[in-house]
Short mmCIF file of C-alpha atoms and ligand atoms in Angstrom, two decimals:
data_model
loop_
_atom_site.label_atom_id
_atom_site.label_comp_id
_atom_site.label_asym_id
_atom_site.label_seq_id
_atom_site.Cartn_x
_atom_site.Cartn_y
_atom_site.Cartn_z
CA MET A 219 45.44 -14.61 -0.58
CA THR A 220 45.71 -11.53 1.63
CA GLN A 221 43.08 -8.82 1.55
CA VAL A 222 45.59 -6.38 0.11
CA ALA A 223 46.53 -8.75 -2.71
CA THR A 224 42.84 -9.41 -3.38
CA ARG A 225 42.12 -5.71 -3.68
CA GLU A 226 45.15 -5.19 -5.90
CA ASP A 227 43.99 -7.97 -8.22
CA TRP A 228 40.46 -6.57 -8.30
CA LYS A 229 41.88 -3.18 -9.26
CA ARG A 230 43.53 -4.83 -12.25
CA VAL A 231 40.21 -6.31 -13.31
CA GLN A 232 38.17 -3.14 -13.02
CA PRO A 233 39.35 -1.12 -16.04
CA GLY A 234 38.47 -3.99 -18.36
CA LEU A 235 35.12 -4.46 -16.68
CA SER A 236 34.35 -0.79 -16.94
CA LYS A 237 35.16 -0.89 -20.63
CA ARG A 238 33.10 -4.00 -21.19
CA VAL A 239 29.91 -2.95 -19.43
CA GLY A 240 30.33 0.77 -20.12
CA ALA A 241 31.72 3.36 -17.74
CA GLU A 242 28.30 4.62 -16.79
CA GLU A 243 26.90 1.25 -15.82
CA PHE A 244 30.12 0.36 -14.07
CA ASP A 245 29.79 3.46 -11.92
CA LEU A 246 26.13 2.79 -11.29
CA PHE A 247 26.44 -0.82 -10.25
CA PHE A 248 30.01 -1.63 -9.21
CA LYS A 249 31.05 1.49 -7.37
CA ASN A 250 29.27 0.42 -4.20
CA THR A 251 30.55 -3.13 -4.11
CA VAL A 252 33.53 -4.63 -2.25
CA ILE A 253 35.67 -7.54 -3.24
CA LEU A 254 35.61 -10.24 -0.56
CA GLN A 255 37.44 -13.06 -2.26
CA LEU A 256 39.18 -13.36 -5.60
CA ASP A 257 40.93 -16.58 -6.61
CA PRO A 258 40.47 -19.32 -9.21
CA GLU A 259 37.94 -21.21 -7.04
CA LEU A 260 35.74 -18.38 -5.97
CA VAL A 261 35.05 -14.75 -6.64
CA ASP A 262 32.90 -13.20 -3.97
CA ILE A 263 31.62 -9.67 -4.47
CA GLY A 264 29.86 -7.95 -1.58
CA VAL A 265 26.77 -5.83 -2.25
CA GLY A 266 24.20 -3.98 -0.15
CA SER A 267 21.04 -5.96 -0.80
CA ALA A 268 19.70 -9.30 -1.97
CA MET A 269 17.97 -7.64 -4.89
CA MET A 270 21.24 -6.12 -6.04
CA ALA A 271 23.04 -9.44 -5.68
CA GLU A 272 20.46 -11.12 -7.88
CA PHE A 273 20.54 -8.33 -10.40
CA LEU A 274 24.34 -8.31 -10.73
CA LYS A 275 24.51 -12.07 -11.01
CA ASP A 276 21.88 -12.14 -13.73
CA SER A 277 23.26 -9.24 -15.69
CA TYR A 278 27.03 -9.22 -15.25
CA GLU A 279 28.29 -12.63 -14.14
CA SER A 280 29.76 -13.62 -17.47
CA ALA A 281 31.24 -10.16 -18.03
CA VAL A 282 33.01 -10.37 -14.67
CA ALA A 283 34.33 -13.85 -15.45
CA GLN A 284 35.66 -12.77 -18.80
CA CYS A 285 37.36 -9.67 -17.43
CA ILE A 286 39.04 -11.67 -14.68
CA GLU A 287 40.34 -14.06 -17.27
CA ASP A 288 41.63 -11.19 -19.39
CA ALA A 289 43.33 -9.44 -16.50
CA LEU A 290 44.49 -12.29 -14.26
CA GLY A 291 44.81 -15.20 -16.63
CA TYR A 292 42.31 -17.59 -15.08
CA ARG A 293 38.57 -18.09 -15.33
CA PRO A 294 37.08 -18.48 -11.84
CA GLN A 295 35.03 -21.59 -11.11
CA LYS A 296 32.35 -19.72 -9.28
CA ILE A 297 31.19 -16.13 -9.02
CA LYS A 298 29.08 -15.11 -6.12
CA PHE A 299 27.45 -11.84 -5.11
CA SER A 300 26.74 -11.82 -1.43
CA ILE A 301 25.25 -9.36 1.00
CA ASN A 302 27.93 -7.56 2.90
CA GLY A 303 27.07 -6.45 6.43
CA HIS A 304 29.12 -3.30 6.19
CA LEU A 305 27.51 -2.18 2.93
CA PHE A 306 24.08 -3.09 4.22
CA ARG A 307 24.55 -1.00 7.37
CA LYS A 308 26.05 1.84 5.42
CA MET A 309 23.07 1.87 3.13
CA ARG A 310 20.67 1.84 6.10
CA GLN A 311 22.57 4.68 7.72
CA ASN A 312 22.41 6.70 4.55
CA GLN A 313 18.70 6.20 4.46
CA ALA A 314 18.35 7.18 8.10
CA GLY A 315 20.53 10.21 7.48
CA ALA A 316 18.18 11.27 4.74
CA GLY A 317 15.41 11.48 7.32
CA ASP A 318 12.86 8.76 7.54
CA THR A 319 13.64 5.45 5.88
CA HIS A 320 10.79 6.12 3.57
CA ASP A 321 11.88 9.50 2.32
CA LEU A 322 13.44 7.55 -0.49
CA ALA A 323 10.32 5.69 -1.34
CA VAL A 324 7.98 6.54 -4.14
CA ASP A 325 5.59 9.39 -3.76
CA GLY A 326 2.39 7.69 -3.04
CA ASP A 327 4.29 4.80 -1.57
CA PRO A 328 2.36 3.31 1.26
CA ALA A 329 5.22 3.77 3.58
CA SER A 330 5.99 7.33 2.72
CA ALA A 331 2.36 8.28 2.66
CA ASP A 332 1.91 6.80 6.08
CA ALA A 333 5.06 8.42 7.27
CA LYS A 334 3.83 11.76 6.07
CA THR A 335 0.43 11.25 7.60
CA LYS A 336 1.73 10.29 10.96
CA ALA A 337 4.27 13.06 11.03
CA ARG A 338 1.91 15.77 9.94
CA PRO A 339 1.48 18.18 12.77
CA GLY A 340 -1.91 19.15 11.38
CA GLU A 341 -3.28 15.66 11.82
CA ALA A 342 -4.72 16.19 15.26
CA THR A 343 -6.43 19.33 14.02
CA ASP A 344 -7.87 17.48 11.05
CA ARG A 345 -9.33 14.89 13.32
CA VAL A 346 -10.97 17.55 15.43
CA GLN A 347 -12.38 19.22 12.34
CA ALA A 348 -13.92 15.97 11.16
CA PRO A 349 -16.03 14.61 13.97
CA ASN A 350 -17.64 12.10 11.63
CA ARG A 351 -14.39 10.35 10.87
CA ILE A 352 -14.30 6.75 11.90
CA PHE A 353 -11.86 5.38 9.39
CA HIS A 354 -8.39 6.51 8.53
CA LEU A 355 -8.65 8.63 5.39
CA ASN A 356 -5.45 8.56 3.43
CA GLU A 357 -4.46 12.12 2.50
CA LYS A 358 -2.86 10.91 -0.71
CA PHE A 359 -6.27 9.70 -1.88
CA SER A 360 -7.33 13.20 -2.85
CA LEU A 361 -9.28 13.77 -6.04
CA ASP A 362 -6.43 15.99 -7.21
CA ASN A 363 -4.10 13.00 -7.02
CA PHE A 364 -6.34 10.83 -9.13
CA ILE A 365 -5.07 10.39 -12.69
CA VAL A 366 -7.92 10.40 -15.15
CA GLY A 367 -8.04 8.29 -18.28
CA PRO A 368 -10.65 6.62 -20.46
CA ASN A 369 -10.68 3.74 -17.97
CA ASN A 370 -12.05 5.79 -15.08
CA LYS A 371 -13.36 9.05 -16.47
CA LEU A 372 -17.03 8.43 -15.82
CA ALA A 373 -16.53 7.39 -12.21
CA PHE A 374 -14.13 10.25 -11.61
CA ASN A 375 -16.53 12.87 -12.98
CA ALA A 376 -19.33 11.48 -10.86
CA ALA A 377 -17.08 11.59 -7.81
CA VAL A 378 -16.13 15.20 -8.51
CA ASP A 379 -19.77 16.13 -8.95
CA LEU A 380 -20.58 14.67 -5.58
CA ALA A 381 -17.60 16.22 -3.90
CA ASP A 382 -18.49 19.63 -5.31
CA ALA A 383 -21.99 19.13 -3.95
CA LYS A 384 -23.16 21.53 -6.63
CA SER A 385 -25.84 19.63 -8.44
CA PRO A 386 -27.74 17.94 -5.64
CA ASP A 387 -30.48 16.60 -7.87
CA ARG A 388 -28.24 14.87 -10.34
CA PHE A 389 -28.20 11.45 -8.76
CA PRO A 390 -28.90 10.46 -5.22
CA ALA A 391 -26.80 7.34 -5.39
CA LEU A 392 -23.56 6.38 -7.05
CA PHE A 393 -22.27 2.84 -7.33
CA ILE A 394 -18.63 2.43 -8.31
CA TYR A 395 -17.28 -0.95 -9.22
CA GLY A 396 -14.00 -2.35 -10.47
CA THR A 397 -11.56 -5.12 -9.65
CA THR A 398 -9.16 -4.76 -6.81
CA GLY A 399 -6.60 -1.96 -6.98
CA THR A 400 -8.41 0.09 -9.61
CA GLY A 401 -9.01 3.11 -7.37
CA LYS A 402 -12.39 2.60 -5.68
CA THR A 403 -11.17 3.43 -2.20
CA HIS A 404 -9.14 6.30 -3.58
CA LEU A 405 -12.20 7.88 -5.18
CA LEU A 406 -14.46 7.27 -2.19
CA GLN A 407 -11.98 8.67 0.29
CA GLY A 408 -11.24 11.50 -2.15
CA ILE A 409 -14.89 12.52 -2.02
CA ALA A 410 -14.91 12.36 1.78
CA LEU A 411 -11.68 14.33 2.10
CA GLN A 412 -12.82 17.06 -0.24
CA LEU A 413 -16.16 17.47 1.47
CA GLU A 414 -14.59 17.50 4.93
CA GLN A 415 -12.29 20.21 3.77
CA LYS A 416 -14.54 22.35 1.61
CA ARG A 417 -17.89 21.72 3.25
CA PRO A 418 -17.20 20.93 6.87
CA GLN A 419 -20.81 21.68 7.72
CA MET A 420 -21.86 18.69 5.63
CA ARG A 421 -21.91 15.41 7.51
CA THR A 422 -19.95 12.95 5.40
CA LEU A 423 -19.41 9.45 6.68
CA TYR A 424 -17.00 6.95 5.13
CA VAL A 425 -17.28 3.35 6.35
CA THR A 426 -16.85 -0.15 4.96
CA GLY A 427 -19.49 -2.83 4.46
CA GLU A 428 -17.89 -4.84 7.22
CA TYR A 429 -18.10 -1.97 9.66
CA PHE A 430 -21.77 -1.49 8.82
CA CYS A 431 -22.47 -5.17 9.51
CA ASN A 432 -20.51 -5.28 12.73
CA GLN A 433 -22.28 -2.19 14.00
CA TYR A 434 -25.55 -3.82 13.21
CA PHE A 435 -24.57 -7.06 14.99
CA ALA A 436 -23.53 -5.05 18.04
CA ALA A 437 -26.86 -3.18 18.00
CA ALA A 438 -28.80 -6.43 17.60
CA LYS A 439 -26.91 -8.01 20.46
CA SER A 440 -27.75 -5.20 22.84
CA LYS A 441 -31.19 -4.82 21.28
CA SER A 442 -30.74 -1.08 21.04
CA TYR A 443 -30.84 0.27 17.53
CA ASP A 444 -31.01 3.98 18.18
CA ALA A 445 -27.30 4.64 18.00
CA PHE A 446 -27.04 2.47 14.90
CA HIS A 447 -29.82 4.33 13.10
CA GLN A 448 -28.48 7.64 14.27
CA ARG A 449 -25.00 6.86 13.03
CA PHE A 450 -25.96 5.94 9.49
CA ARG A 451 -29.03 8.07 8.90
CA ASN A 452 -27.93 11.30 10.44
CA VAL A 453 -25.57 12.11 7.60
CA ASP A 454 -25.66 14.11 4.38
CA LEU A 455 -23.53 11.67 2.48
CA LEU A 456 -23.03 8.05 3.38
CA ILE A 457 -20.10 6.31 1.71
CA ILE A 458 -19.84 2.54 2.02
CA ASP A 459 -16.70 0.95 0.62
CA ASP A 460 -16.53 -2.79 -0.09
CA VAL A 461 -20.26 -3.13 0.25
CA GLN A 462 -20.00 -6.73 -1.04
CA PHE A 463 -19.24 -7.70 2.54
CA ILE A 464 -22.96 -7.80 3.26
CA ALA A 465 -23.42 -10.73 0.87
CA THR A 466 -25.31 -13.61 2.53
CA LYS A 467 -25.90 -11.53 5.66
CA VAL A 468 -29.65 -11.22 5.27
CA LYS A 469 -30.35 -9.04 8.29
CA CYS A 470 -27.58 -6.62 7.38
CA GLN A 471 -28.99 -6.37 3.88
CA ASP A 472 -32.39 -5.49 5.29
CA GLN A 473 -30.80 -2.84 7.43
CA LEU A 474 -28.88 -1.44 4.50
CA LEU A 475 -32.06 -1.29 2.48
CA TYR A 476 -33.85 0.63 5.26
CA THR A 477 -30.90 2.94 5.60
CA LEU A 478 -30.84 3.68 1.88
CA LYS A 479 -34.58 4.29 1.83
CA ALA A 480 -34.37 6.55 4.86
CA LEU A 481 -31.55 8.56 3.35
CA GLU A 482 -33.35 8.91 0.07
CA SER A 483 -36.48 10.13 1.76
CA LEU A 484 -34.40 12.73 3.55
CA GLY A 485 -32.84 13.83 0.26
CA LYS A 486 -29.42 12.58 1.27
CA ARG A 487 -26.86 10.85 -0.89
CA VAL A 488 -25.05 7.57 -0.97
CA VAL A 489 -21.91 6.27 -2.61
CA LEU A 490 -21.16 2.56 -2.68
CA ALA A 491 -18.26 0.53 -4.03
CA ALA A 492 -17.78 -3.14 -4.81
CA PRO A 493 -15.52 -5.23 -7.04
CA VAL A 494 -18.31 -6.13 -9.48
CA HIS A 495 -21.48 -4.70 -11.00
CA PRO A 496 -24.45 -4.87 -8.57
CA LYS A 497 -26.10 -7.49 -10.74
CA GLU A 498 -23.05 -9.70 -10.46
CA LEU A 499 -22.92 -9.52 -6.70
CA ASP A 500 -23.60 -12.96 -5.29
CA GLY A 501 -25.68 -13.43 -2.20
CA ILE A 502 -27.42 -10.08 -2.29
CA SER A 503 -31.19 -9.83 -2.29
CA ASP A 504 -32.92 -8.81 -5.50
CA VAL A 505 -34.58 -5.86 -3.86
CA LEU A 506 -31.23 -4.49 -2.72
CA VAL A 507 -29.70 -5.06 -6.14
CA SER A 508 -32.53 -3.18 -7.80
CA ARG A 509 -31.98 -0.38 -5.31
CA PHE A 510 -28.29 -0.28 -6.22
CA VAL A 511 -29.01 -0.04 -9.92
CA GLN A 512 -31.41 2.86 -9.50
CA GLY A 513 -28.58 5.31 -9.13
CA MET A 514 -25.67 5.98 -11.35
CA ILE A 515 -23.27 3.11 -11.98
CA ALA A 516 -19.69 3.65 -13.05
CA GLU A 517 -16.95 1.16 -13.67
CA LEU A 518 -13.26 1.56 -12.94
CA LYS A 519 -11.13 -0.40 -15.34
CA ILE A 520 -7.46 -1.24 -15.39
CA PRO A 521 -5.66 1.68 -17.06
CA GLY A 522 -4.45 1.40 -20.65
CA PRO A 523 -0.84 2.09 -21.64
CA GLY A 524 -1.30 5.85 -22.13
CA THR A 525 -2.86 6.35 -18.72
CA ARG A 526 -0.21 4.11 -17.21
CA VAL A 527 2.52 6.43 -18.47
CA ALA A 528 0.76 9.36 -16.80
CA ILE A 529 0.25 7.42 -13.59
CA ILE A 530 3.86 6.26 -13.45
CA LYS A 531 5.20 9.76 -14.02
CA ASN A 532 2.90 11.13 -11.39
CA LYS A 533 3.67 8.45 -8.82
CA LEU A 534 7.40 8.80 -9.23
CA GLY A 535 7.18 12.38 -8.00
CA ILE A 536 10.58 13.54 -6.82
CA HIS A 537 12.22 10.40 -8.19
CA ARG A 538 11.11 11.18 -11.71
CA ALA A 539 14.52 12.56 -12.70
CA ARG A 540 16.13 9.19 -12.07
CA PHE A 541 13.88 7.40 -14.54
CA PRO A 542 14.84 7.88 -18.21
CA GLU A 543 11.96 7.85 -20.65
CA ALA A 544 12.90 4.34 -21.88
CA THR A 545 12.38 2.91 -18.41
CA ILE A 546 8.99 4.59 -18.09
CA GLN A 547 7.90 3.25 -21.43
CA LEU A 548 9.12 -0.21 -20.47
CA LEU A 549 7.23 -0.09 -17.19
CA ALA A 550 4.06 1.20 -18.82
CA GLY A 551 4.29 -1.52 -21.44
CA ARG A 552 4.84 -4.33 -18.99
CA LEU A 553 2.65 -3.38 -16.10
CA ASP A 554 -0.71 -4.29 -17.49
CA CYS A 555 -2.12 -4.51 -14.00
CA SER A 556 -4.05 -2.62 -11.40
CA VAL A 557 -2.77 0.71 -10.18
CA ARG A 558 -2.06 -0.79 -6.77
CA GLU A 559 0.29 -3.36 -8.26
CA LEU A 560 1.82 -0.72 -10.45
CA GLU A 561 2.55 1.43 -7.40
CA GLY A 562 4.04 -1.56 -5.63
CA HIS A 563 6.46 -2.16 -8.46
CA LEU A 564 7.54 1.46 -8.60
CA THR A 565 8.06 1.58 -4.87
CA GLN A 566 10.23 -1.46 -5.09
CA LEU A 567 12.28 -0.06 -7.93
CA VAL A 568 12.94 3.18 -6.12
CA HIS A 569 13.73 1.24 -3.00
CA VAL A 570 16.29 -0.94 -4.74
CA ALA A 571 17.86 2.08 -6.39
CA SER A 572 18.01 3.96 -3.10
CA MET A 573 19.35 1.03 -1.13
CA ASN A 574 22.17 0.68 -3.58
CA GLU A 575 22.66 4.38 -4.10
CA ILE A 576 22.00 4.06 -7.80
CA PRO A 577 21.49 7.56 -9.11
CA ARG A 578 19.75 6.53 -12.30
CA ILE A 579 17.53 3.60 -13.13
CA THR A 580 18.41 1.55 -16.20
CA VAL A 581 16.39 -0.72 -18.44
CA PRO A 582 18.15 -3.93 -17.20
CA LEU A 583 17.51 -2.96 -13.59
CA VAL A 584 13.84 -2.43 -14.34
CA GLU A 585 13.73 -5.80 -16.02
CA GLN A 586 15.37 -7.49 -13.09
CA VAL A 587 13.11 -5.93 -10.49
CA LEU A 588 10.05 -6.75 -12.55
CA ARG A 589 11.14 -10.36 -12.79
CA SER A 590 11.37 -10.79 -9.07
CA LEU A 591 8.14 -8.89 -8.55
CA LEU A 592 6.20 -10.87 -11.05
CA ASP A 593 7.44 -13.96 -9.22
CA GLY A 594 5.31 -12.61 -6.41
CA LYS A 595 8.10 -12.14 -3.93
CA ILE A 596 6.99 -8.77 -2.72
CA ARG A 597 3.72 -7.64 -1.33
CA LEU A 598 2.95 -4.21 -0.09
CA VAL A 599 0.61 -3.53 2.76
CA GLU A 600 0.20 -0.07 4.19
CA LEU A 601 -0.13 0.75 7.85
CA GLY A 602 -3.34 2.59 6.97
CA ASP A 603 -4.75 -0.54 5.32
CA ILE A 604 -4.05 -2.57 8.43
CA GLU A 605 -5.67 0.10 10.52
CA ASN A 606 -8.83 0.08 8.44
CA VAL A 607 -9.41 -3.68 8.40
CA VAL A 608 -8.92 -3.69 12.16
CA ILE A 609 -11.28 -0.75 12.66
CA ALA A 610 -13.96 -2.52 10.66
CA HIS A 611 -13.56 -5.72 12.60
CA TYR A 612 -13.41 -4.34 16.13
CA CYS A 613 -15.77 -1.42 15.53
CA VAL A 614 -13.36 1.12 16.92
CA THR A 615 -12.33 4.44 15.40
CA SER A 616 -9.12 5.72 13.89
CA ASP A 617 -8.86 8.25 16.73
CA GLN A 618 -9.03 5.49 19.29
CA ILE A 619 -6.33 3.48 17.54
CA HIS A 620 -4.05 6.50 17.46
CA GLY A 621 -4.94 7.54 20.97
CA SER A 622 -4.02 6.05 24.31
CA SER A 623 -7.30 4.53 25.50
CA ARG A 624 -6.77 1.31 27.41
CA GLN A 625 -10.34 0.20 26.99
CA ARG A 626 -10.22 -3.53 26.26
CA THR A 627 -11.45 -3.62 22.68
CA VAL A 628 -9.43 -0.56 21.70
CA ALA A 629 -6.26 -1.92 23.29
CA MET A 630 -6.78 -5.26 21.60
CA ALA A 631 -7.42 -3.60 18.23
CA ARG A 632 -4.25 -1.55 18.58
CA GLN A 633 -2.23 -4.63 19.50
CA VAL A 634 -3.58 -6.51 16.51
CA CYS A 635 -2.56 -3.57 14.31
CA MET A 636 0.96 -3.74 15.68
CA TYR A 637 1.14 -7.50 15.26
CA LEU A 638 -0.03 -7.30 11.64
CA ALA A 639 2.32 -4.42 10.90
CA ARG A 640 5.23 -6.52 12.19
CA ARG A 641 4.24 -9.42 10.02
CA LEU A 642 3.16 -7.75 6.84
CA THR A 643 5.22 -4.59 6.47
CA ALA A 644 8.90 -3.74 6.45
CA HIS A 645 8.43 -0.93 8.97
CA SER A 646 10.70 -0.84 11.98
CA LEU A 647 9.39 -1.29 15.52
CA LYS A 648 9.94 2.39 16.06
CA GLU A 649 7.90 3.39 13.03
CA ILE A 650 5.08 1.04 13.92
CA GLY A 651 4.98 2.34 17.46
CA ARG A 652 5.04 5.92 16.31
CA TYR A 653 2.21 5.34 13.86
CA PHE A 654 -0.07 3.47 16.21
CA GLY A 655 -0.53 5.96 18.99
CA ASN A 656 3.03 7.14 19.48
CA LYS A 657 4.05 4.13 21.49
CA ASN A 658 7.64 3.08 21.98
CA HIS A 659 9.15 0.01 20.39
CA THR A 660 8.88 -2.18 23.49
CA THR A 661 5.12 -1.71 23.39
CA VAL A 662 5.13 -3.05 19.84
CA VAL A 663 7.19 -6.09 20.83
CA PHE A 664 4.89 -6.72 23.76
CA ALA A 665 1.78 -6.34 21.61
CA ALA A 666 3.07 -8.71 18.94
CA GLN A 667 3.97 -11.31 21.55
CA LYS A 668 0.63 -10.99 23.23
CA VAL A 669 -1.26 -11.49 19.99
CA GLU A 670 0.95 -14.46 19.14
CA LYS A 671 0.06 -16.07 22.46
CA LEU A 672 -3.63 -15.43 21.89
CA ILE A 673 -3.40 -16.97 18.45
CA ALA A 674 -1.84 -20.06 19.97
CA SER A 675 -4.38 -20.38 22.78
CA LYS A 676 -7.62 -19.08 21.31
CA PRO A 677 -8.93 -20.50 18.04
CA GLU A 678 -11.30 -17.56 17.55
CA VAL A 679 -8.43 -15.07 17.69
CA LYS A 680 -6.48 -17.24 15.28
CA GLY A 681 -9.48 -17.23 12.93
CA THR A 682 -9.85 -13.47 13.15
CA ILE A 683 -6.19 -12.78 12.45
CA GLU A 684 -6.16 -15.16 9.52
CA ARG A 685 -9.21 -13.46 8.09
CA LEU A 686 -7.75 -9.99 8.49
CA GLU A 687 -4.53 -11.12 6.80
CA ARG A 688 -6.47 -12.61 3.97
CA GLN A 689 -8.40 -9.39 3.52
CA LEU A 690 -5.16 -7.45 3.30
CA HIS A 691 -3.69 -9.87 0.79
CA ASP A 692 -6.75 -10.32 -1.38
CA ARG A 693 -7.30 -6.66 -1.99
P1 ADP B 209 -9.40 -0.43 -4.77
O1 ADP B 209 -10.12 0.20 -3.62
O2 ADP B 209 -10.17 -0.36 -6.05
O3 ADP B 209 -8.94 -1.82 -4.48
P2 ADP B 209 -7.47 1.65 -4.27
O4 ADP B 209 -8.37 2.82 -4.33
O5 ADP B 209 -7.03 1.20 -2.91
O6 ADP B 209 -8.09 0.40 -5.05
O7 ADP B 209 -6.21 1.97 -5.19
C1 ADP B 209 -5.01 1.23 -5.10
C2 ADP B 209 -3.84 2.19 -5.26
O8 ADP B 209 -3.82 2.70 -6.57
C3 ADP B 209 -3.95 3.39 -4.35
O9 ADP B 209 -2.68 3.72 -3.85
C4 ADP B 209 -4.47 4.50 -5.25
O10 ADP B 209 -4.02 5.77 -4.86
C5 ADP B 209 -3.88 4.11 -6.57
N1 ADP B 209 -4.71 4.53 -7.70
C6 ADP B 209 -5.75 3.84 -8.27
N2 ADP B 209 -6.24 4.50 -9.32
C7 ADP B 209 -5.52 5.65 -9.43
C8 ADP B 209 -5.54 6.75 -10.33
N3 ADP B 209 -6.41 6.81 -11.35
N4 ADP B 209 -4.66 7.75 -10.13
C9 ADP B 209 -3.78 7.68 -9.13
N5 ADP B 209 -3.69 6.68 -8.25
C10 ADP B 209 -4.55 5.66 -8.39
MG1 MG B 210 -10.59 -0.64 -1.72
#
């Protein structure tokens, strides 16, 4: 059959299809498709993305078959929805035309947050204003952006108290715990960000347990502890995220204990975070556990349905208008999970809608996307997350990663970041290069290849990369 005849036949099918599925849904889902083949053996409909193909097949296959039978007099043997190169490119161009690829992503989407961070002209200034910064602090992790519910109220209030630095005698130490994705890092970085901004004279230091240990190992290796002590004791507020990393590392635990004692004697404060209550932490000495429980302890729980509605509405940001209330309720009902997973699902939904130029999300689309997500097909890793696990491992700073130093460890750390970003994110070479020190895309290709070669030739590099990947996945 010629292309013209195919299109003519498809035109005869469309009115019936529109009537059957409803004009609105027809416009939403079939307007941006092309007919590639239409005969009794095969009907092939081109779409812009794999997700859309799956969705249309699941939701409309039988309707399409029936309408073809009604209009053309035969029921096709097979109906296929395949990705069409032209539509795919068109959709990519539209995204590019809208600015960054991630302008269409969810507010609070890893990608868009990273994109915003890297593009912010004020970034360099921020870095200068915060000489204590070692880690990348995500600007979206502000306390203002934290949605409060019964599941996290206590921890949030404690964080605000600390960040206001108003009642210094209240509690010298705060221990926040909760399973992965419940907002620990958000709160800890929120405290650091607020203090950096509102009390720049205060020395606030945010690090991870792994960074603390690696700094200690480096000090022990060179047998010079001054810089180590200086770094962790010469602060007004020490924040250690993922402190569970010190489990089974006896010497590091001793050092942490000394550090905590020193800070307390100086009247300084400490905030720690771990996935479980201090008493449940395996491999940590009793004396350290009893130290942890001396301060205030607050748990972050998975949000309940009411809080989830608030979080979803907030996270959708500018995309809110596209989500009818029924879809929000459906999402809030289904997504009984951590906020990180919840964000991932929303990002994906907005992404699918944007890729396919769907102006309004529908309940079936939500259901479809959730199905593929709950199958575990999609995993979201942020560039900032990659940066932070690499910083902790190589004991470098965020400034160094973003800068142009060619010092061996820094260069290696940057290359590992690029390699991981290639593997674990959907960012383009250009975006990765821009984020990690404004390098061009050939640098990213070179870096990824170099790391691949090292993985193949050096078992210790292979081990490191596998561990970093696991850390990013197990969060
Ligand atoms: P954790 O450190 O506990 O594993 P994170 O702090 O990294 O979790 O949070 C995971 C994601 O969920 C982040 O994007 C964070 O902004 C978001 N998030 C968690 N809790 C909230 C909340 N109450 N309000 C808004 N965003 C939240
Ligand atoms: Mg965390």
